[in-house]
CSV table of C-alpha atoms in Angstrom, one decimal:
chain,number,residue,atom,x,y,z
A,1,MET,CA,-6.6,1.4,-0.6
A,2,PRO,CA,-8.7,3.8,1.4
A,3,HIS,CA,-10.8,4.5,-1.7
A,4,GLY,CA,-11.5,2.4,-4.8
A,5,GLY,CA,-10.6,-1.2,-3.8
A,6,THR,CA,-7.3,-3.0,-4.2
A,7,ALA,CA,-4.1,-2.4,-6.1
A,8,TRP,CA,-0.8,-4.1,-6.6
A,9,LEU,CA,2.0,-2.3,-4.7
A,10,ALA,CA,5.5,-1.9,-6.0
A,11,THR,CA,8.2,-1.1,-3.5
A,12,GLY,CA,11.5,-2.4,-4.8
A,13,TYR,CA,13.7,0.0,-6.9
A,14,GLU,CA,13.6,-1.9,-10.1
A,15,ALA,CA,10.0,-2.9,-9.7
A,16,VAL,CA,9.0,0.7,-9.3
A,17,ARG,CA,11.1,1.8,-12.3
A,18,GLU,CA,9.4,-0.9,-14.4
A,19,VAL,CA,5.9,0.1,-13.4
A,20,MET,CA,6.6,3.8,-14.2
A,21,SER,CA,8.0,3.1,-17.7
A,22,SER,CA,5.8,0.2,-18.8
A,23,PRO,CA,3.6,1.0,-21.9
A,24,ALA,CA,1.0,-1.4,-20.4
A,25,VAL,CA,0.5,0.9,-17.3
A,26,SER,CA,-1.7,3.9,-17.9
A,27,ARG,CA,-2.4,7.0,-15.8
A,28,ALA,CA,-5.0,8.2,-18.4
A,29,ALA,CA,-7.0,5.0,-18.1
A,30,ALA,CA,-7.0,5.3,-14.4
A,31,ALA,CA,-8.1,8.9,-14.5
A,32,GLU,CA,-11.1,7.9,-16.6
A,33,ASN,CA,-12.2,5.3,-14.0
A,34,PRO,CA,-14.0,7.0,-11.1
A,35,ALA,CA,-13.5,3.9,-8.9
A,36,ILE,CA,-9.6,3.8,-9.3
A,37,PRO,CA,-7.9,2.8,-6.1
A,38,ARG,CA,-6.5,5.9,-4.4
A,39,LEU,CA,-5.4,7.6,-1.2
A,40,LEU,CA,-7.5,10.8,-2.0
A,41,PRO,CA,-11.3,11.0,-1.5
A,42,GLU,CA,-11.8,12.1,-5.1
A,43,PRO,CA,-10.4,10.5,-8.3
A,44,PRO,CA,-7.8,12.6,-10.2
A,45,PRO,CA,-9.1,14.9,-12.9
A,46,ALA,CA,-8.7,13.4,-16.4
A,47,GLY,CA,-6.9,15.3,-19.1
A,48,THR,CA,-4.2,17.0,-17.0
A,49,ILE,CA,-0.4,16.8,-17.4
A,50,MET,CA,-0.3,14.4,-14.3
A,51,THR,CA,-3.0,12.1,-15.7
A,52,LEU,CA,-2.1,11.8,-19.4
A,53,ASP,CA,0.0,9.3,-21.3
A,54,PRO,CA,2.3,10.0,-24.2
A,55,PRO,CA,1.9,11.3,-26.8
A,56,GLU,CA,-0.7,13.7,-25.3
A,57,HIS,CA,1.3,14.1,-22.1
A,58,SER,CA,4.4,14.9,-24.3
A,59,ARG,CA,2.4,17.6,-26.1
A,60,LEU,CA,1.6,19.4,-22.8
A,61,ARG,CA,5.1,18.9,-21.4
A,62,ARG,CA,6.7,20.6,-24.5
A,63,LEU,CA,4.5,23.7,-24.0
A,64,VAL,CA,6.1,24.3,-20.5
A,65,SER,CA,9.4,22.7,-20.7
A,66,LYS,CA,11.1,25.9,-22.1
A,67,ALA,CA,10.4,27.7,-18.8
A,68,PHE,CA,12.5,25.1,-17.0
A,69,THR,CA,15.6,24.8,-19.2
A,70,ALA,CA,18.9,24.8,-17.5
A,71,ARG,CA,19.7,28.2,-18.9
A,72,ARG,CA,16.5,29.8,-17.6
A,73,VAL,CA,16.9,28.1,-14.2
A,74,GLU,CA,20.4,29.2,-13.8
A,75,ALA,CA,19.4,32.7,-14.7
A,76,MET,CA,17.2,32.7,-11.5
A,77,ARG,CA,20.0,31.9,-9.2
A,78,SER,CA,20.7,35.4,-8.1
A,79,ARG,CA,17.1,36.2,-7.5
A,80,ILE,CA,16.5,33.1,-5.5
A,81,GLN,CA,19.6,34.0,-3.4
A,82,LYS,CA,18.3,37.5,-2.8
A,83,ALA,CA,14.9,36.1,-1.8
A,84,VAL,CA,16.5,33.7,0.7
A,85,ASP,CA,18.7,36.5,2.2
A,86,GLU,CA,15.6,38.8,2.6
A,87,LEU,CA,13.6,36.1,4.2
A,88,LEU,CA,16.4,35.2,6.6
A,89,ASP,CA,16.9,38.9,7.4
A,90,ASP,CA,13.2,39.1,8.3
A,91,MET,CA,13.7,36.0,10.5
A,92,VAL,CA,16.5,37.6,12.4
A,93,ALA,CA,14.4,40.8,12.8
A,94,HIS,CA,11.6,38.7,14.1
A,95,GLY,CA,14.0,37.2,16.6
A,96,ALA,CA,14.3,33.7,18.1
A,97,PRO,CA,12.4,31.5,18.3
A,98,ALA,CA,11.2,31.7,14.7
A,99,ASP,CA,9.0,29.3,12.7
A,100,LEU,CA,11.1,28.2,9.8
A,101,VAL,CA,8.0,26.9,8.0
A,102,ARG,CA,6.4,30.4,8.0
A,103,GLN,CA,9.6,32.4,7.7
A,104,LEU,CA,11.4,30.5,4.9
A,105,ALA,CA,9.8,27.2,3.7
A,106,VAL,CA,6.5,28.5,2.5
A,107,PRO,CA,7.3,32.0,1.1
A,108,LEU,CA,10.4,31.0,-0.9
A,109,PRO,CA,8.9,28.4,-3.3
A,110,VAL,CA,5.8,30.5,-3.5
A,111,ARG,CA,7.7,33.5,-4.6
A,112,VAL,CA,9.7,31.5,-7.1
A,113,ILE,CA,6.8,29.7,-8.8
A,114,CYS,CA,4.8,32.9,-8.9
A,115,GLU,CA,7.6,34.7,-10.7
A,116,VAL,CA,8.0,31.8,-13.2
A,117,MET,CA,4.3,31.6,-14.0
A,118,GLY,CA,3.3,35.2,-13.5
A,119,VAL,CA,0.9,34.6,-10.7
A,120,PRO,CA,0.4,37.4,-8.1
A,121,VAL,CA,2.4,36.4,-5.0
A,122,GLU,CA,-0.2,38.1,-2.8
A,123,ASP,CA,-2.6,35.4,-3.8
A,124,GLU,CA,-0.8,32.8,-1.8
A,125,LYS,CA,-3.4,32.6,0.9
A,126,HIS,CA,-6.0,31.6,-1.8
A,127,PHE,CA,-4.1,29.0,-3.7
A,128,ARG,CA,-2.5,27.6,-0.6
A,129,ALA,CA,-5.9,26.9,0.8
A,130,PHE,CA,-7.0,25.4,-2.5
A,131,THR,CA,-3.8,23.2,-2.5
A,132,GLU,CA,-4.3,21.9,0.9
A,133,GLY,CA,-7.8,20.8,0.0
A,134,ILE,CA,-6.8,19.0,-3.1
A,135,MET,CA,-3.8,17.3,-1.4
A,136,GLY,CA,-5.8,16.1,1.6
A,137,THR,CA,-6.2,12.4,2.2
A,138,THR,CA,-8.3,12.4,5.4
A,139,ALA,CA,-8.3,16.1,6.4
A,140,PHE,CA,-11.2,16.9,4.1
A,141,ASP,CA,-14.3,15.0,2.9
A,142,SER,CA,-15.2,14.5,-0.7
A,143,ASP,CA,-17.4,17.5,-0.9
A,144,GLU,CA,-14.6,19.7,0.5
A,145,VAL,CA,-12.1,18.3,-2.0
A,146,LYS,CA,-14.6,19.0,-4.9
A,147,ALA,CA,-15.1,22.5,-3.6
A,148,ALA,CA,-11.2,23.1,-3.5
A,149,MET,CA,-10.9,21.8,-7.1
A,150,GLY,CA,-13.6,24.0,-8.3
A,151,ASN,CA,-12.3,27.1,-6.5
A,152,PHE,CA,-8.8,26.5,-7.9
A,153,PHE,CA,-10.2,26.0,-11.3
A,154,GLY,CA,-12.2,29.2,-11.0
A,155,TYR,CA,-9.2,31.1,-9.7
A,156,PHE,CA,-7.0,30.0,-12.5
A,157,ALA,CA,-9.6,30.7,-15.1
A,158,GLN,CA,-9.8,34.2,-13.9
A,159,LEU,CA,-6.0,34.5,-14.2
A,160,VAL,CA,-6.3,33.3,-17.9
A,161,ALA,CA,-9.0,35.9,-18.6
A,162,GLU,CA,-6.7,38.6,-17.2
A,163,ARG,CA,-3.8,37.4,-19.5
A,164,ARG,CA,-6.2,37.6,-22.5
A,165,ALA,CA,-7.0,41.2,-21.7
A,166,ASP,CA,-3.4,42.1,-20.8
A,167,PRO,CA,-0.9,39.7,-22.4
A,168,THR,CA,2.4,39.1,-20.6
A,169,ASP,CA,5.7,37.3,-21.4
A,170,ASP,CA,5.6,34.9,-18.4
A,171,LEU,CA,4.7,31.2,-18.5
A,172,LEU,CA,1.0,31.8,-18.1
A,173,GLY,CA,1.0,34.4,-20.9
A,174,ALA,CA,2.8,31.9,-23.2
A,175,LEU,CA,0.3,29.1,-22.3
A,176,VAL,CA,-2.6,31.5,-23.2
A,177,THR,CA,-0.9,32.3,-26.5
A,178,ALA,CA,-0.5,28.5,-27.1
A,179,ARG,CA,-4.2,28.1,-26.6
A,180,ASP,CA,-5.5,31.2,-28.4
A,181,ASP,CA,-3.1,31.6,-31.4
A,182,ASP,CA,-1.6,28.2,-31.9
A,183,ASP,CA,-4.5,25.9,-30.8
A,184,LYS,CA,-2.0,23.6,-29.1
A,185,LEU,CA,-4.3,22.8,-26.0
A,186,SER,CA,-7.9,23.1,-25.0
A,187,GLU,CA,-9.3,25.6,-22.5
A,188,GLN,CA,-9.7,22.9,-19.9
A,189,GLU,CA,-6.0,21.7,-20.5
A,190,LEU,CA,-4.8,25.3,-20.2
A,191,VAL,CA,-6.5,25.8,-16.7
A,192,TRP,CA,-5.6,22.4,-15.3
A,193,LEU,CA,-2.0,22.7,-16.6
A,194,GLY,CA,-1.7,26.0,-14.7
A,195,VAL,CA,-3.2,24.5,-11.5
A,196,ALA,CA,-0.8,21.5,-11.7
A,197,LEU,CA,2.3,23.7,-12.2
A,198,LEU,CA,1.3,26.0,-9.4
A,199,ILE,CA,0.7,23.1,-7.0
A,200,GLY,CA,3.8,21.1,-8.1
A,201,GLY,CA,5.9,24.3,-8.1
A,202,HIS,CA,5.6,25.0,-4.4
A,203,GLU,CA,3.9,22.3,-2.3
A,204,THR,CA,6.7,19.6,-2.4
A,205,THR,CA,9.6,22.0,-2.1
A,206,LEU,CA,8.2,23.8,0.8
A,207,ASN,CA,8.0,20.5,2.7
A,208,GLN,CA,11.4,19.4,1.5
A,209,ILE,CA,13.0,22.6,3.0
A,210,THR,CA,11.3,22.0,6.3
A,211,ASN,CA,11.9,18.2,6.4
A,212,PHE,CA,15.5,18.4,5.2
A,213,THR,CA,16.3,21.0,7.9
A,214,TYR,CA,14.7,18.8,10.5
A,215,VAL,CA,16.9,15.9,9.4
A,216,LEU,CA,20.1,18.0,9.4
A,217,LEU,CA,19.4,19.4,12.9
A,218,GLY,CA,19.0,15.8,14.0
A,219,ASN,CA,22.4,14.9,12.3
A,220,PRO,CA,24.7,17.7,13.5
A,221,ALA,CA,27.8,15.9,12.2
A,222,ARG,CA,26.4,15.9,8.7
A,223,ALA,CA,25.4,19.6,9.0
A,224,GLN,CA,28.9,20.5,10.1
A,225,GLU,CA,30.3,18.5,7.2
A,226,LEU,CA,28.3,20.7,4.8
A,227,ARG,CA,29.5,23.9,6.6
A,228,GLU,CA,33.1,22.8,6.2
A,229,HIS,CA,32.8,21.4,2.7
A,230,PRO,CA,30.2,23.3,0.8
A,231,GLU,CA,31.3,21.7,-2.4
A,232,LEU,CA,29.3,18.7,-1.1
A,233,TRP,CA,26.0,20.4,-1.4
A,234,PRO,CA,25.0,19.1,-4.9
A,235,ARG,CA,25.4,15.5,-3.6
A,236,ALA,CA,23.8,16.4,-0.3
A,237,VAL,CA,20.7,17.6,-2.0
A,238,GLU,CA,20.5,14.4,-4.0
A,239,GLU,CA,21.1,12.4,-0.9
A,240,LEU,CA,18.5,14.1,1.1
A,241,LEU,CA,16.0,13.7,-1.7
A,242,ARG,CA,16.7,10.0,-1.6
A,243,TYR,CA,16.8,9.7,2.1
A,244,VAL,CA,13.8,11.7,3.2
A,245,PRO,CA,10.3,10.5,2.0
A,246,THR,CA,8.2,13.4,0.7
A,247,GLY,CA,4.8,12.0,0.9
A,248,ALA,CA,2.4,9.2,1.9
A,249,GLY,CA,2.9,7.5,-1.5
A,250,SER,CA,1.3,7.9,-4.9
A,251,ALA,CA,-2.0,9.7,-4.8
A,252,PHE,CA,-3.7,7.2,-7.1
A,253,ALA,CA,-3.0,4.0,-8.8
A,254,SER,CA,-2.3,3.5,-12.5
A,255,LEU,CA,-4.3,1.0,-14.6
A,256,VAL,CA,-3.0,-2.0,-16.5
A,257,THR,CA,-4.4,-1.9,-20.0
A,258,GLU,CA,-3.4,-5.4,-21.2
A,259,ASP,CA,-2.2,-8.6,-19.5
A,260,THR,CA,1.4,-8.1,-18.8
A,261,VAL,CA,4.3,-9.1,-16.4
A,262,LEU,CA,5.7,-6.5,-14.1
A,263,HIS,CA,9.0,-7.4,-12.4
A,264,GLY,CA,8.2,-11.1,-12.8
A,265,VAL,CA,4.6,-10.8,-11.5
A,266,PRO,CA,1.7,-11.5,-13.9
A,267,VAL,CA,-0.8,-8.6,-13.8
A,268,ALA,CA,-4.1,-8.7,-15.6
A,269,ALA,CA,-5.7,-6.0,-17.7
A,270,GLY,CA,-8.0,-3.9,-15.6
A,271,GLU,CA,-5.9,-4.3,-12.4
A,272,ALA,CA,-4.4,-1.3,-10.7
A,273,VAL,CA,-0.8,-0.8,-9.5
A,274,ILE,CA,0.7,1.8,-7.2
A,275,VAL,CA,4.3,2.7,-6.5
A,276,ASP,CA,6.1,3.7,-3.3
A,277,LEU,CA,9.0,5.9,-4.2
A,278,GLY,CA,10.2,6.2,-0.6
A,279,ALA,CA,10.5,2.4,-0.2
A,280,ALA,CA,12.3,2.2,-3.6
A,281,ASN,CA,14.9,4.9,-2.5
A,282,ARG,CA,15.7,2.7,0.6
A,283,ASP,CA,16.0,-0.6,-1.4
A,284,PRO,CA,19.3,-2.3,-0.3
A,285,ALA,CA,19.4,-4.0,-3.7
A,286,ALA,CA,19.9,-0.5,-5.2
A,287,PHE,CA,21.6,1.5,-2.6
A,288,ASP,CA,24.4,0.4,-0.2
A,289,HIS,CA,23.6,1.1,3.5
A,290,PRO,CA,20.3,2.7,2.4
A,291,ASP,CA,19.3,3.8,5.8
A,292,GLU,CA,22.5,6.0,6.3
A,293,LEU,CA,22.6,9.7,5.3
A,294,ASP,CA,25.8,9.7,3.1
A,295,PHE,CA,26.8,12.9,1.3
A,296,HIS,CA,29.5,11.0,-0.6
A,297,ARG,CA,27.1,8.6,-2.2
A,298,GLU,CA,27.8,8.2,-5.9
A,299,PRO,CA,26.0,7.3,-8.1
A,300,ASN,CA,22.7,8.2,-6.6
A,301,HIS,CA,20.0,7.4,-9.1
A,302,HIS,CA,17.1,8.0,-6.6
A,303,LEU,CA,13.5,8.2,-7.7
A,304,ALA,CA,12.4,11.2,-5.6
A,305,MET,CA,11.8,13.2,-8.8
A,306,GLY,CA,10.0,10.4,-10.5
A,307,HIS,CA,11.0,8.3,-13.6
A,308,GLY,CA,10.1,8.0,-17.2
A,309,ALA,CA,7.6,10.3,-18.9
A,310,HIS,CA,6.4,11.9,-15.7
A,311,PHE,CA,9.9,12.8,-14.4
A,312,CYS,CA,9.5,16.2,-12.5
A,313,LEU,CA,9.5,19.1,-14.9
A,314,GLY,CA,10.9,21.5,-12.3
A,315,ALA,CA,13.5,19.2,-10.9
A,316,GLN,CA,16.5,21.6,-11.6
A,317,LEU,CA,14.6,24.6,-10.2
A,318,ALA,CA,13.7,22.6,-7.0
A,319,ARG,CA,17.3,21.5,-6.6
A,320,MET,CA,18.5,25.0,-6.9
A,321,GLU,CA,16.0,26.3,-4.3
A,322,LEU,CA,17.0,23.5,-1.9
A,323,HIS,CA,20.7,24.1,-2.3
A,324,ILE,CA,20.4,27.8,-1.9
A,325,ALA,CA,17.9,27.8,1.0
A,326,LEU,CA,19.6,25.1,3.0
A,327,GLY,CA,23.2,26.2,2.3
A,328,THR,CA,22.5,29.8,3.2
A,329,LEU,CA,20.6,28.7,6.3
A,330,LEU,CA,23.5,26.5,7.7
A,331,ASP,CA,26.2,28.9,6.7
A,332,ARG,CA,24.5,32.0,8.3
A,333,PHE,CA,23.4,30.2,11.5
A,334,PRO,CA,26.2,27.9,12.7
A,335,GLY,CA,24.3,27.5,16.0
A,336,LEU,CA,21.0,26.6,14.4
A,337,ARG,CA,18.9,24.4,16.7
A,338,LEU,CA,15.4,23.3,17.5
A,339,ALA,CA,13.7,25.8,19.8
A,340,VAL,CA,11.4,23.1,21.4
A,341,PRO,CA,11.9,19.6,22.4
A,342,GLU,CA,11.7,17.3,19.5
A,343,GLU,CA,8.7,15.5,20.9
A,344,ASP,CA,6.7,18.7,20.9
A,345,LEU,CA,6.9,19.1,17.1
A,346,THR,CA,3.6,18.3,15.3
A,347,TRP,CA,3.5,16.6,11.9
A,348,ARG,CA,0.7,17.4,9.5
A,349,THR,CA,-1.9,14.7,9.3
A,350,GLY,CA,-4.5,13.9,6.7
A,351,SER,CA,-2.4,15.1,3.8
A,352,LEU,CA,-0.7,13.3,0.9
A,353,ILE,CA,2.6,15.4,1.6
A,354,ARG,CA,4.5,14.7,4.8
A,355,GLY,CA,5.6,17.8,6.7
A,356,LEU,CA,5.7,19.7,9.9
A,357,ASP,CA,3.1,22.1,11.0
A,358,GLU,CA,5.9,24.3,12.4
A,359,LEU,CA,9.6,24.1,12.9
A,360,PRO,CA,10.6,26.5,15.7
A,361,VAL,CA,14.3,27.3,15.6
A,362,ALA,CA,16.7,29.4,17.5
A,363,TRP,CA,20.3,30.3,16.7
């Protein structure tokens, strides 16, 4: 690994599932080891929802899961549709060519997660910069990553202080109540939980909107299939999640806490193991013709949203955002196309998440 030495790598579908569900594989132990093998310059912060094991992880997860129930997510459908319509109206007003990253992919998930959490949407420029620093693999050095973490922590601590002075009924307000009235989490857990939710709630989805659109523009027959058969959209979102890798891989390894066997391979206590979800989602042992984009694929038990205790909390919300954003985009712009030669597109480098810097489109 670029930092922290060597780790076992799981690439097969069943091997990845086994690693992610094994009680002998610990994220918490890894986070407590500053030399853990990882892609990022800095080790992950201990004690966050991303780096705890059950039952501590389960405790934090219960505190926020009510904000992402199927009923609450469905109640947001009309507001998400309204946001997409407004953003595309603005794109039309701007005129072609337009950058889909700036016009749709970034502002939509930012608006949505800010509404859920009660974070001021006008603070986007601040927390986007903090997020890019934290998610950088080679774009930032260790000191810059530490500074981004500290700035994000300070920013969210200020939001918590504001909620204490002026309580609200959003998710952030509920978490402050859980801290102050119910003593269900520590102050550090409260702040890092908020940071993790804010990053997770927009960073991956914005890149998926961009990357999925790029893939659909490169597969016009599949895009036309969705225009003619919109009932395929739920399956299409799942297939795009499977087909399009979202990142460079796991940010950091997990630590094996006892001698064990993972997918037939003996792994000793103290060794590290990392998973590649993108490779698992293209495993021919798990998916027929895995390198084909097939909107009729069923079943489609991909691992893009994770597996086991750390399955993505906001999976249903992300699916809805992707469905509405992509469905509206294709339906409204039947002539949607790249506005520049494909070879002129630039991909972000030095970041854990794979995505385009810009996606210029015309219609």
